[in-house]
Short mmCIF file of N, CA and C in Angstrom, two decimals:
data_model
loop_
_atom_site.label_atom_id
_atom_site.label_comp_id
_atom_site.label_asym_id
_atom_site.label_seq_id
_atom_site.Cartn_x
_atom_site.Cartn_y
_atom_site.Cartn_z
N MET A 1 -14.68 10.79 55.26
CA MET A 1 -15.70 11.81 55.44
C MET A 1 -17.04 11.18 55.10
N SER A 2 -18.02 11.39 55.90
CA SER A 2 -19.33 10.83 55.61
C SER A 2 -20.13 11.78 54.75
N GLU A 3 -21.26 11.23 54.26
CA GLU A 3 -22.13 12.00 53.40
C GLU A 3 -22.53 13.32 54.05
N ALA A 4 -22.49 14.37 53.27
CA ALA A 4 -22.89 15.69 53.78
C ALA A 4 -24.39 15.73 53.96
N PRO A 5 -24.88 16.62 54.79
CA PRO A 5 -26.32 16.75 54.97
C PRO A 5 -27.02 17.03 53.65
N ALA A 6 -28.24 16.51 53.54
CA ALA A 6 -29.01 16.66 52.31
C ALA A 6 -29.47 18.10 52.12
N THR A 7 -29.37 18.55 50.91
CA THR A 7 -29.91 19.84 50.51
C THR A 7 -30.66 19.60 49.21
N HIS A 8 -31.92 20.01 49.12
CA HIS A 8 -32.74 19.69 47.95
C HIS A 8 -32.81 20.85 46.97
N GLY A 9 -33.12 20.51 45.72
CA GLY A 9 -33.35 21.50 44.71
C GLY A 9 -32.18 21.80 43.81
N TYR A 10 -31.11 21.03 43.87
CA TYR A 10 -29.95 21.26 43.02
C TYR A 10 -30.17 20.67 41.63
N THR A 11 -29.50 21.29 40.64
CA THR A 11 -29.54 20.82 39.26
C THR A 11 -28.11 20.74 38.74
N TYR A 12 -27.99 20.28 37.50
CA TYR A 12 -26.67 20.19 36.89
C TYR A 12 -25.99 21.56 36.82
N ASP A 13 -26.74 22.60 36.58
CA ASP A 13 -26.16 23.94 36.52
C ASP A 13 -25.46 24.29 37.83
N ASP A 14 -26.06 23.93 38.96
CA ASP A 14 -25.43 24.15 40.26
C ASP A 14 -24.16 23.32 40.38
N LEU A 15 -24.25 22.07 39.97
CA LEU A 15 -23.11 21.16 40.06
C LEU A 15 -21.92 21.70 39.27
N ALA A 16 -22.19 22.19 38.09
CA ALA A 16 -21.13 22.71 37.22
C ALA A 16 -20.46 23.95 37.80
N GLY A 17 -21.15 24.65 38.71
CA GLY A 17 -20.61 25.87 39.29
C GLY A 17 -19.73 25.68 40.51
N PHE A 18 -19.66 24.46 41.05
CA PHE A 18 -18.82 24.23 42.22
C PHE A 18 -17.35 24.22 41.84
N PRO A 19 -16.47 24.58 42.78
CA PRO A 19 -15.02 24.58 42.47
C PRO A 19 -14.48 23.16 42.36
N ASP A 20 -13.36 23.02 41.68
CA ASP A 20 -12.65 21.74 41.59
C ASP A 20 -11.76 21.64 42.81
N ASP A 21 -12.32 21.16 43.92
CA ASP A 21 -11.64 21.19 45.21
C ASP A 21 -11.35 19.81 45.80
N GLY A 22 -11.47 18.76 45.00
CA GLY A 22 -11.18 17.42 45.49
C GLY A 22 -12.38 16.70 46.09
N TYR A 23 -13.51 17.37 46.22
CA TYR A 23 -14.71 16.72 46.72
C TYR A 23 -15.53 16.20 45.55
N ARG A 24 -16.15 15.04 45.77
CA ARG A 24 -17.03 14.46 44.75
C ARG A 24 -18.44 14.93 45.04
N ARG A 25 -19.05 15.54 44.03
CA ARG A 25 -20.42 16.03 44.18
C ARG A 25 -21.31 15.34 43.16
N GLU A 26 -22.46 14.87 43.66
CA GLU A 26 -23.44 14.22 42.81
C GLU A 26 -24.81 14.75 43.21
N ILE A 27 -25.78 14.57 42.31
CA ILE A 27 -27.15 14.99 42.60
C ILE A 27 -28.07 13.82 42.29
N ILE A 28 -28.88 13.45 43.26
CA ILE A 28 -29.90 12.43 43.06
C ILE A 28 -31.22 13.03 43.51
N GLY A 29 -32.15 13.14 42.56
CA GLY A 29 -33.44 13.73 42.88
C GLY A 29 -33.33 15.15 43.39
N GLY A 30 -32.34 15.90 42.92
CA GLY A 30 -32.15 17.27 43.35
C GLY A 30 -31.38 17.41 44.65
N GLU A 31 -31.03 16.30 45.28
CA GLU A 31 -30.28 16.33 46.54
C GLU A 31 -28.78 16.31 46.25
N LEU A 32 -28.08 17.26 46.83
CA LEU A 32 -26.63 17.34 46.67
C LEU A 32 -25.97 16.38 47.65
N ILE A 33 -25.07 15.54 47.13
CA ILE A 33 -24.33 14.59 47.94
C ILE A 33 -22.85 14.89 47.74
N VAL A 34 -22.13 15.10 48.84
CA VAL A 34 -20.72 15.48 48.79
C VAL A 34 -19.91 14.46 49.57
N ASN A 35 -18.83 13.98 48.96
CA ASN A 35 -17.91 13.05 49.62
C ASN A 35 -16.49 13.46 49.32
N ALA A 36 -15.61 13.12 50.24
CA ALA A 36 -14.18 13.39 50.05
C ALA A 36 -13.63 12.45 48.98
N ALA A 37 -12.46 12.78 48.49
CA ALA A 37 -11.78 11.92 47.52
C ALA A 37 -11.55 10.54 48.13
N PRO A 38 -11.59 9.50 47.30
CA PRO A 38 -11.43 8.14 47.81
C PRO A 38 -10.00 7.81 48.24
N ALA A 39 -9.90 6.71 48.99
CA ALA A 39 -8.62 6.23 49.53
C ALA A 39 -7.84 5.44 48.47
N PRO A 40 -6.55 5.22 48.69
CA PRO A 40 -5.73 4.49 47.72
C PRO A 40 -6.25 3.10 47.35
N GLY A 41 -6.72 2.31 48.31
CA GLY A 41 -7.24 0.97 48.00
C GLY A 41 -8.43 1.02 47.06
N HIS A 42 -9.25 2.00 47.24
CA HIS A 42 -10.40 2.24 46.36
C HIS A 42 -9.90 2.52 44.95
N GLN A 43 -8.93 3.40 44.83
CA GLN A 43 -8.40 3.77 43.53
C GLN A 43 -7.68 2.61 42.84
N ASP A 44 -7.04 1.74 43.63
CA ASP A 44 -6.42 0.55 43.04
C ASP A 44 -7.46 -0.29 42.31
N ALA A 45 -8.62 -0.50 42.95
CA ALA A 45 -9.69 -1.29 42.33
C ALA A 45 -10.22 -0.60 41.07
N VAL A 46 -10.41 0.71 41.14
CA VAL A 46 -10.89 1.47 39.99
C VAL A 46 -9.91 1.35 38.83
N LEU A 47 -8.63 1.50 39.11
CA LEU A 47 -7.63 1.42 38.04
C LEU A 47 -7.54 0.02 37.44
N GLU A 48 -7.66 -1.00 38.25
CA GLU A 48 -7.62 -2.38 37.74
C GLU A 48 -8.75 -2.61 36.73
N LEU A 49 -9.95 -2.20 37.12
CA LEU A 49 -11.09 -2.36 36.20
C LEU A 49 -10.97 -1.45 34.99
N GLY A 50 -10.60 -0.19 35.23
CA GLY A 50 -10.45 0.75 34.12
C GLY A 50 -9.40 0.30 33.12
N ALA A 51 -8.28 -0.22 33.61
CA ALA A 51 -7.22 -0.68 32.72
C ALA A 51 -7.67 -1.88 31.89
N GLY A 52 -8.38 -2.80 32.53
CA GLY A 52 -8.88 -3.96 31.80
C GLY A 52 -9.88 -3.57 30.72
N LEU A 53 -10.79 -2.68 31.06
CA LEU A 53 -11.77 -2.24 30.07
C LEU A 53 -11.13 -1.37 28.99
N LEU A 54 -10.11 -0.60 29.36
CA LEU A 54 -9.40 0.20 28.36
C LEU A 54 -8.71 -0.71 27.34
N ALA A 55 -8.08 -1.77 27.80
CA ALA A 55 -7.45 -2.72 26.88
C ALA A 55 -8.50 -3.32 25.94
N TRP A 56 -9.67 -3.63 26.47
CA TRP A 56 -10.74 -4.18 25.63
C TRP A 56 -11.18 -3.16 24.59
N THR A 57 -11.35 -1.89 24.99
CA THR A 57 -11.82 -0.87 24.04
C THR A 57 -10.77 -0.59 22.96
N LYS A 58 -9.50 -0.74 23.27
CA LYS A 58 -8.47 -0.52 22.25
C LYS A 58 -8.54 -1.59 21.16
N ARG A 59 -8.97 -2.78 21.52
CA ARG A 59 -9.12 -3.87 20.54
C ARG A 59 -10.47 -3.84 19.83
N ASN A 60 -11.51 -3.37 20.51
CA ASN A 60 -12.87 -3.55 20.02
C ASN A 60 -13.67 -2.27 19.82
N GLY A 61 -13.16 -1.16 20.27
CA GLY A 61 -13.92 0.09 20.21
C GLY A 61 -14.68 0.32 21.51
N GLY A 62 -15.37 1.42 21.56
CA GLY A 62 -16.07 1.79 22.79
C GLY A 62 -15.23 2.77 23.60
N LYS A 63 -15.74 3.10 24.77
CA LYS A 63 -15.04 4.04 25.65
C LYS A 63 -15.19 3.60 27.09
N VAL A 64 -14.15 3.89 27.87
CA VAL A 64 -14.20 3.67 29.31
C VAL A 64 -13.64 4.92 29.97
N TYR A 65 -14.27 5.30 31.08
CA TYR A 65 -13.82 6.45 31.86
C TYR A 65 -13.79 6.07 33.33
N VAL A 66 -12.83 6.64 34.04
CA VAL A 66 -12.82 6.52 35.49
C VAL A 66 -13.12 7.90 36.06
N ALA A 67 -13.66 7.92 37.27
CA ALA A 67 -14.03 9.19 37.91
C ALA A 67 -12.80 10.09 38.00
N PRO A 68 -13.01 11.36 37.86
CA PRO A 68 -14.29 12.06 37.83
C PRO A 68 -14.82 12.28 36.41
N LEU A 69 -16.03 11.83 36.18
CA LEU A 69 -16.78 12.13 34.96
C LEU A 69 -18.26 11.98 35.30
N ASP A 70 -19.04 12.99 34.99
CA ASP A 70 -20.46 12.95 35.30
C ASP A 70 -21.22 12.09 34.31
N VAL A 71 -22.24 11.41 34.83
CA VAL A 71 -23.24 10.76 34.00
C VAL A 71 -24.54 11.52 34.25
N TYR A 72 -25.06 12.12 33.18
CA TYR A 72 -26.22 12.99 33.24
C TYR A 72 -27.44 12.20 32.80
N PHE A 73 -28.30 11.85 33.77
CA PHE A 73 -29.55 11.17 33.47
C PHE A 73 -30.67 12.18 33.28
N ALA A 74 -30.71 13.17 34.15
CA ALA A 74 -31.71 14.24 34.11
C ALA A 74 -31.08 15.44 34.81
N HIS A 75 -31.71 16.60 34.67
CA HIS A 75 -31.13 17.82 35.23
C HIS A 75 -30.90 17.72 36.74
N ASP A 76 -31.71 16.89 37.41
CA ASP A 76 -31.54 16.72 38.86
C ASP A 76 -31.08 15.32 39.24
N ASP A 77 -30.57 14.56 38.29
CA ASP A 77 -29.97 13.24 38.54
C ASP A 77 -28.66 13.14 37.77
N VAL A 78 -27.57 13.53 38.42
CA VAL A 78 -26.24 13.52 37.81
C VAL A 78 -25.30 12.88 38.82
N VAL A 79 -24.67 11.77 38.42
CA VAL A 79 -23.78 11.05 39.33
C VAL A 79 -22.41 10.86 38.70
N GLU A 80 -21.49 10.42 39.52
CA GLU A 80 -20.10 10.25 39.11
C GLU A 80 -19.65 8.83 39.49
N PRO A 81 -20.01 7.83 38.68
CA PRO A 81 -19.58 6.47 38.99
C PRO A 81 -18.05 6.36 38.95
N ASP A 82 -17.54 5.34 39.62
CA ASP A 82 -16.09 5.13 39.62
C ASP A 82 -15.58 4.71 38.25
N VAL A 83 -16.35 3.89 37.54
CA VAL A 83 -16.00 3.45 36.19
C VAL A 83 -17.26 3.50 35.33
N VAL A 84 -17.13 4.00 34.11
CA VAL A 84 -18.22 4.08 33.14
C VAL A 84 -17.73 3.44 31.85
N PHE A 85 -18.53 2.52 31.31
CA PHE A 85 -18.17 1.85 30.05
C PHE A 85 -19.31 2.00 29.06
N LEU A 86 -18.92 2.33 27.81
CA LEU A 86 -19.88 2.44 26.70
C LEU A 86 -19.41 1.58 25.54
N ARG A 87 -20.31 0.80 25.01
CA ARG A 87 -20.02 0.00 23.82
C ARG A 87 -19.78 0.94 22.63
N PRO A 88 -19.12 0.46 21.58
CA PRO A 88 -18.82 1.34 20.43
C PRO A 88 -20.07 2.01 19.85
N GLU A 89 -21.17 1.30 19.78
CA GLU A 89 -22.38 1.86 19.18
C GLU A 89 -23.07 2.91 20.05
N HIS A 90 -22.56 3.15 21.25
CA HIS A 90 -23.15 4.15 22.13
C HIS A 90 -22.24 5.37 22.33
N ALA A 91 -21.25 5.52 21.47
CA ALA A 91 -20.31 6.63 21.59
C ALA A 91 -20.98 7.99 21.47
N GLU A 92 -22.15 8.06 20.83
CA GLU A 92 -22.84 9.34 20.68
C GLU A 92 -23.33 9.88 22.03
N GLN A 93 -23.31 9.08 23.06
CA GLN A 93 -23.72 9.52 24.39
C GLN A 93 -22.66 10.38 25.09
N ILE A 94 -21.47 10.44 24.51
CA ILE A 94 -20.37 11.17 25.13
C ILE A 94 -20.45 12.63 24.68
N GLY A 95 -20.69 13.50 25.64
CA GLY A 95 -20.77 14.93 25.34
C GLY A 95 -19.47 15.63 25.69
N ASP A 96 -19.48 16.93 25.61
CA ASP A 96 -18.30 17.73 25.94
C ASP A 96 -17.97 17.68 27.43
N ARG A 97 -19.01 17.56 28.27
CA ARG A 97 -18.79 17.65 29.72
C ARG A 97 -19.25 16.44 30.50
N TYR A 98 -20.01 15.54 29.87
CA TYR A 98 -20.55 14.40 30.60
C TYR A 98 -21.03 13.33 29.63
N VAL A 99 -21.37 12.17 30.19
CA VAL A 99 -22.01 11.10 29.44
C VAL A 99 -23.51 11.28 29.62
N ARG A 100 -24.24 11.27 28.52
CA ARG A 100 -25.69 11.40 28.56
C ARG A 100 -26.34 10.02 28.58
N ASP A 101 -27.37 9.88 29.38
CA ASP A 101 -28.18 8.66 29.42
C ASP A 101 -27.42 7.49 30.03
N ALA A 102 -27.96 6.31 29.85
CA ALA A 102 -27.46 5.12 30.53
C ALA A 102 -26.24 4.52 29.84
N PRO A 103 -25.09 4.48 30.52
CA PRO A 103 -23.95 3.74 29.99
C PRO A 103 -24.27 2.25 29.98
N ASP A 104 -23.46 1.47 29.30
CA ASP A 104 -23.68 0.02 29.26
C ASP A 104 -23.31 -0.66 30.56
N LEU A 105 -22.34 -0.08 31.28
CA LEU A 105 -21.88 -0.65 32.55
C LEU A 105 -21.40 0.49 33.42
N VAL A 106 -21.80 0.47 34.69
CA VAL A 106 -21.23 1.38 35.68
C VAL A 106 -20.70 0.55 36.83
N VAL A 107 -19.64 1.04 37.44
CA VAL A 107 -19.02 0.37 38.58
C VAL A 107 -18.87 1.37 39.70
N GLU A 108 -19.23 0.93 40.89
CA GLU A 108 -18.97 1.68 42.11
C GLU A 108 -18.10 0.82 43.01
N VAL A 109 -17.07 1.41 43.58
CA VAL A 109 -16.17 0.71 44.50
C VAL A 109 -16.48 1.23 45.89
N SER A 110 -16.62 0.32 46.83
CA SER A 110 -17.05 0.69 48.18
C SER A 110 -16.05 1.59 48.89
N SER A 111 -16.62 2.47 49.66
CA SER A 111 -15.91 3.29 50.63
C SER A 111 -16.80 3.26 51.88
N PRO A 112 -16.22 3.30 53.07
CA PRO A 112 -17.05 3.21 54.28
C PRO A 112 -18.17 4.25 54.32
N SER A 113 -17.91 5.45 53.85
CA SER A 113 -18.92 6.51 53.96
C SER A 113 -19.97 6.47 52.86
N THR A 114 -19.79 5.64 51.82
CA THR A 114 -20.71 5.68 50.69
C THR A 114 -21.49 4.39 50.48
N ARG A 115 -21.37 3.42 51.36
CA ARG A 115 -21.99 2.10 51.18
C ARG A 115 -23.50 2.20 50.92
N ARG A 116 -24.24 2.88 51.78
CA ARG A 116 -25.69 2.97 51.60
C ARG A 116 -26.04 3.71 50.31
N LEU A 117 -25.31 4.77 50.04
CA LEU A 117 -25.54 5.54 48.82
C LEU A 117 -25.42 4.64 47.59
N GLU A 118 -24.37 3.83 47.53
CA GLU A 118 -24.11 3.03 46.34
C GLU A 118 -24.99 1.79 46.24
N LEU A 119 -25.28 1.16 47.38
CA LEU A 119 -26.07 -0.08 47.36
C LEU A 119 -27.57 0.17 47.30
N VAL A 120 -28.00 1.35 47.66
CA VAL A 120 -29.44 1.62 47.66
C VAL A 120 -29.77 2.72 46.65
N ARG A 121 -29.36 3.92 46.93
CA ARG A 121 -29.79 5.05 46.12
C ARG A 121 -29.25 5.01 44.69
N LYS A 122 -27.95 4.77 44.54
CA LYS A 122 -27.40 4.76 43.19
C LYS A 122 -27.84 3.51 42.42
N ARG A 123 -27.92 2.38 43.11
CA ARG A 123 -28.42 1.16 42.44
C ARG A 123 -29.83 1.40 41.93
N ASP A 124 -30.68 1.98 42.75
CA ASP A 124 -32.05 2.29 42.32
C ASP A 124 -32.07 3.28 41.17
N LEU A 125 -31.19 4.28 41.21
CA LEU A 125 -31.10 5.26 40.13
C LEU A 125 -30.68 4.57 38.82
N TYR A 126 -29.65 3.75 38.89
CA TYR A 126 -29.17 3.05 37.69
C TYR A 126 -30.26 2.15 37.12
N GLU A 127 -30.98 1.47 37.98
CA GLU A 127 -32.07 0.62 37.52
C GLU A 127 -33.17 1.46 36.86
N ARG A 128 -33.56 2.55 37.49
CA ARG A 128 -34.63 3.41 36.98
C ARG A 128 -34.30 3.96 35.60
N TYR A 129 -33.02 4.30 35.37
CA TYR A 129 -32.62 4.87 34.08
C TYR A 129 -32.14 3.82 33.09
N GLY A 130 -32.27 2.55 33.43
CA GLY A 130 -32.00 1.49 32.47
C GLY A 130 -30.54 1.18 32.21
N VAL A 131 -29.67 1.36 33.19
CA VAL A 131 -28.27 0.95 33.03
C VAL A 131 -28.28 -0.59 33.02
N PRO A 132 -27.87 -1.21 31.92
CA PRO A 132 -27.99 -2.66 31.80
C PRO A 132 -27.22 -3.45 32.85
N GLU A 133 -26.09 -2.90 33.30
CA GLU A 133 -25.27 -3.66 34.25
C GLU A 133 -24.60 -2.71 35.24
N TYR A 134 -24.64 -3.12 36.51
CA TYR A 134 -24.05 -2.35 37.60
C TYR A 134 -23.24 -3.30 38.46
N TRP A 135 -21.96 -2.96 38.66
CA TRP A 135 -21.10 -3.75 39.53
C TRP A 135 -20.80 -2.94 40.78
N TYR A 136 -20.95 -3.59 41.92
CA TYR A 136 -20.58 -2.98 43.19
C TYR A 136 -19.41 -3.77 43.76
N VAL A 137 -18.25 -3.15 43.81
CA VAL A 137 -17.05 -3.79 44.34
C VAL A 137 -17.05 -3.56 45.85
N ASP A 138 -17.33 -4.62 46.60
CA ASP A 138 -17.44 -4.55 48.06
C ASP A 138 -16.11 -4.97 48.67
N ARG A 139 -15.28 -3.99 48.95
CA ARG A 139 -13.94 -4.26 49.48
C ARG A 139 -14.00 -4.81 50.90
N ASP A 140 -15.05 -4.51 51.65
CA ASP A 140 -15.18 -5.03 53.01
C ASP A 140 -15.53 -6.52 53.02
N ALA A 141 -16.35 -6.94 52.07
CA ALA A 141 -16.78 -8.35 52.00
C ALA A 141 -15.92 -9.16 51.03
N ASP A 142 -14.92 -8.54 50.40
CA ASP A 142 -14.06 -9.22 49.42
C ASP A 142 -14.88 -9.92 48.34
N ARG A 143 -15.77 -9.14 47.71
CA ARG A 143 -16.58 -9.69 46.63
C ARG A 143 -17.04 -8.57 45.72
N VAL A 144 -17.57 -8.96 44.57
CA VAL A 144 -18.17 -8.02 43.63
C VAL A 144 -19.61 -8.48 43.41
N GLU A 145 -20.54 -7.55 43.56
CA GLU A 145 -21.95 -7.82 43.29
C GLU A 145 -22.24 -7.36 41.87
N VAL A 146 -22.76 -8.26 41.05
CA VAL A 146 -23.06 -7.96 39.66
C VAL A 146 -24.57 -7.93 39.47
N TYR A 147 -25.10 -6.76 39.15
CA TYR A 147 -26.53 -6.58 38.92
C TYR A 147 -26.75 -6.44 37.42
N ARG A 148 -27.71 -7.20 36.88
CA ARG A 148 -28.05 -7.08 35.46
C ARG A 148 -29.56 -6.91 35.33
N LEU A 149 -29.95 -6.01 34.41
CA LEU A 149 -31.37 -5.79 34.18
C LEU A 149 -32.00 -7.03 33.57
N GLY A 150 -33.15 -7.39 34.10
CA GLY A 150 -33.91 -8.49 33.53
C GLY A 150 -34.88 -7.97 32.48
N THR A 151 -35.67 -8.87 31.94
CA THR A 151 -36.65 -8.49 30.92
C THR A 151 -37.72 -7.57 31.50
N ASP A 152 -37.87 -7.58 32.83
CA ASP A 152 -38.84 -6.70 33.48
C ASP A 152 -38.25 -5.31 33.77
N ARG A 153 -37.03 -5.05 33.27
CA ARG A 153 -36.32 -3.78 33.45
C ARG A 153 -35.97 -3.52 34.92
N ARG A 154 -35.80 -4.58 35.68
CA ARG A 154 -35.41 -4.50 37.09
C ARG A 154 -34.12 -5.31 37.25
N TYR A 155 -33.33 -4.92 38.25
CA TYR A 155 -32.13 -5.71 38.54
C TYR A 155 -32.53 -6.99 39.24
N ALA A 156 -32.03 -8.08 38.73
CA ALA A 156 -32.25 -9.38 39.37
C ALA A 156 -31.35 -9.47 40.61
N THR A 157 -31.56 -10.50 41.39
CA THR A 157 -30.67 -10.76 42.53
C THR A 157 -29.24 -10.79 42.01
N PRO A 158 -28.32 -10.08 42.67
CA PRO A 158 -26.97 -9.99 42.10
C PRO A 158 -26.21 -11.32 42.17
N ALA A 159 -25.36 -11.50 41.19
CA ALA A 159 -24.37 -12.58 41.26
C ALA A 159 -23.27 -12.08 42.19
N LEU A 160 -22.84 -12.92 43.11
CA LEU A 160 -21.79 -12.56 44.06
C LEU A 160 -20.52 -13.28 43.67
N LEU A 161 -19.51 -12.53 43.26
CA LEU A 161 -18.25 -13.12 42.80
C LEU A 161 -17.16 -12.82 43.81
N GLY A 162 -16.40 -13.85 44.16
CA GLY A 162 -15.35 -13.70 45.15
C GLY A 162 -14.02 -14.22 44.64
N SER A 163 -13.14 -14.49 45.58
CA SER A 163 -11.79 -14.94 45.28
C SER A 163 -11.81 -16.17 44.36
N GLY A 164 -10.93 -16.13 43.37
CA GLY A 164 -10.82 -17.23 42.42
C GLY A 164 -11.76 -17.13 41.23
N GLU A 165 -12.65 -16.13 41.24
CA GLU A 165 -13.60 -15.97 40.14
C GLU A 165 -13.20 -14.79 39.26
N HIS A 166 -13.89 -14.66 38.13
CA HIS A 166 -13.58 -13.61 37.15
C HIS A 166 -14.83 -12.82 36.79
N LEU A 167 -14.63 -11.53 36.57
CA LEU A 167 -15.70 -10.66 36.09
C LEU A 167 -15.72 -10.69 34.57
N THR A 168 -16.92 -10.85 34.02
CA THR A 168 -17.15 -10.77 32.58
C THR A 168 -18.44 -9.98 32.39
N THR A 169 -18.68 -9.53 31.17
CA THR A 169 -19.91 -8.80 30.89
C THR A 169 -20.34 -9.03 29.45
N PRO A 170 -21.64 -9.22 29.23
CA PRO A 170 -22.13 -9.32 27.86
C PRO A 170 -21.88 -8.04 27.05
N ALA A 171 -21.70 -6.92 27.73
CA ALA A 171 -21.45 -5.65 27.03
C ALA A 171 -20.08 -5.61 26.38
N ALA A 172 -19.14 -6.45 26.84
CA ALA A 172 -17.78 -6.47 26.30
C ALA A 172 -17.35 -7.93 26.15
N PRO A 173 -17.83 -8.59 25.10
CA PRO A 173 -17.51 -10.01 24.91
C PRO A 173 -16.00 -10.25 24.90
N GLY A 174 -15.57 -11.19 25.71
CA GLY A 174 -14.15 -11.51 25.80
C GLY A 174 -13.44 -10.79 26.93
N PHE A 175 -14.05 -9.77 27.50
CA PHE A 175 -13.45 -9.08 28.65
C PHE A 175 -13.49 -10.02 29.84
N ARG A 176 -12.37 -10.03 30.59
CA ARG A 176 -12.28 -10.91 31.76
C ARG A 176 -11.21 -10.35 32.69
N VAL A 177 -11.57 -10.17 33.96
CA VAL A 177 -10.61 -9.71 34.95
C VAL A 177 -10.84 -10.50 36.24
N ALA A 178 -9.76 -10.86 36.89
CA ALA A 178 -9.85 -11.63 38.12
C ALA A 178 -10.36 -10.76 39.27
N VAL A 179 -11.32 -11.28 40.01
CA VAL A 179 -11.83 -10.58 41.19
C VAL A 179 -10.69 -10.34 42.18
N ASP A 180 -9.78 -11.30 42.32
CA ASP A 180 -8.63 -11.14 43.22
C ASP A 180 -7.81 -9.91 42.86
N ASP A 181 -7.62 -9.66 41.56
CA ASP A 181 -6.86 -8.50 41.11
C ASP A 181 -7.60 -7.20 41.45
N VAL A 182 -8.91 -7.19 41.25
CA VAL A 182 -9.70 -6.00 41.55
C VAL A 182 -9.66 -5.69 43.04
N LEU A 183 -9.74 -6.73 43.86
CA LEU A 183 -9.79 -6.55 45.31
C LEU A 183 -8.39 -6.46 45.94
N GLY A 184 -7.34 -6.61 45.14
CA GLY A 184 -5.99 -6.56 45.67
C GLY A 184 -5.63 -7.77 46.49
N LEU A 185 -6.24 -8.91 46.16
CA LEU A 185 -5.99 -10.15 46.90
C LEU A 185 -4.96 -11.04 46.22
N GLY A 186 -4.63 -10.72 44.98
CA GLY A 186 -3.74 -11.58 44.22
C GLY A 186 -2.30 -11.16 44.25
#
């Protein structure tokens, strides 16, 4: 299913009022974005990353969540990344219904209908709100794009990781997962 037509003026209160019907709803700049539930290959990648980060948090503290869970940046900027990771010292950002402010790492896994949303709009949103690290798992290109905030508070040119390489992050020292495993190539 492709992105639904744009409708402006939505807030978190509107988002919270929608039924739990299997559709993913997000708001960027007050615009409601609706997508169908992801495909199995997408979920395989999400679970691989989520499981690896969960193992790390069990040893070191912190929290990891896989969608559906809202990240609330502002009343009209609420998104649902595929994976959200918070270091132990940022646990206070976890509320009853959502994560407040910038997580330490967010991951989006590609779906044909959401490519532009994730590579442009959500990347820009994450950068604007200071998410230190954003990974885009590009299942079509068999690679992971790793964006990290520079000292200028902008994402630098992404590192492109492919087959035979491993994902690591300064947010979780010692965490390591094979790109092949994430992409289902191994």
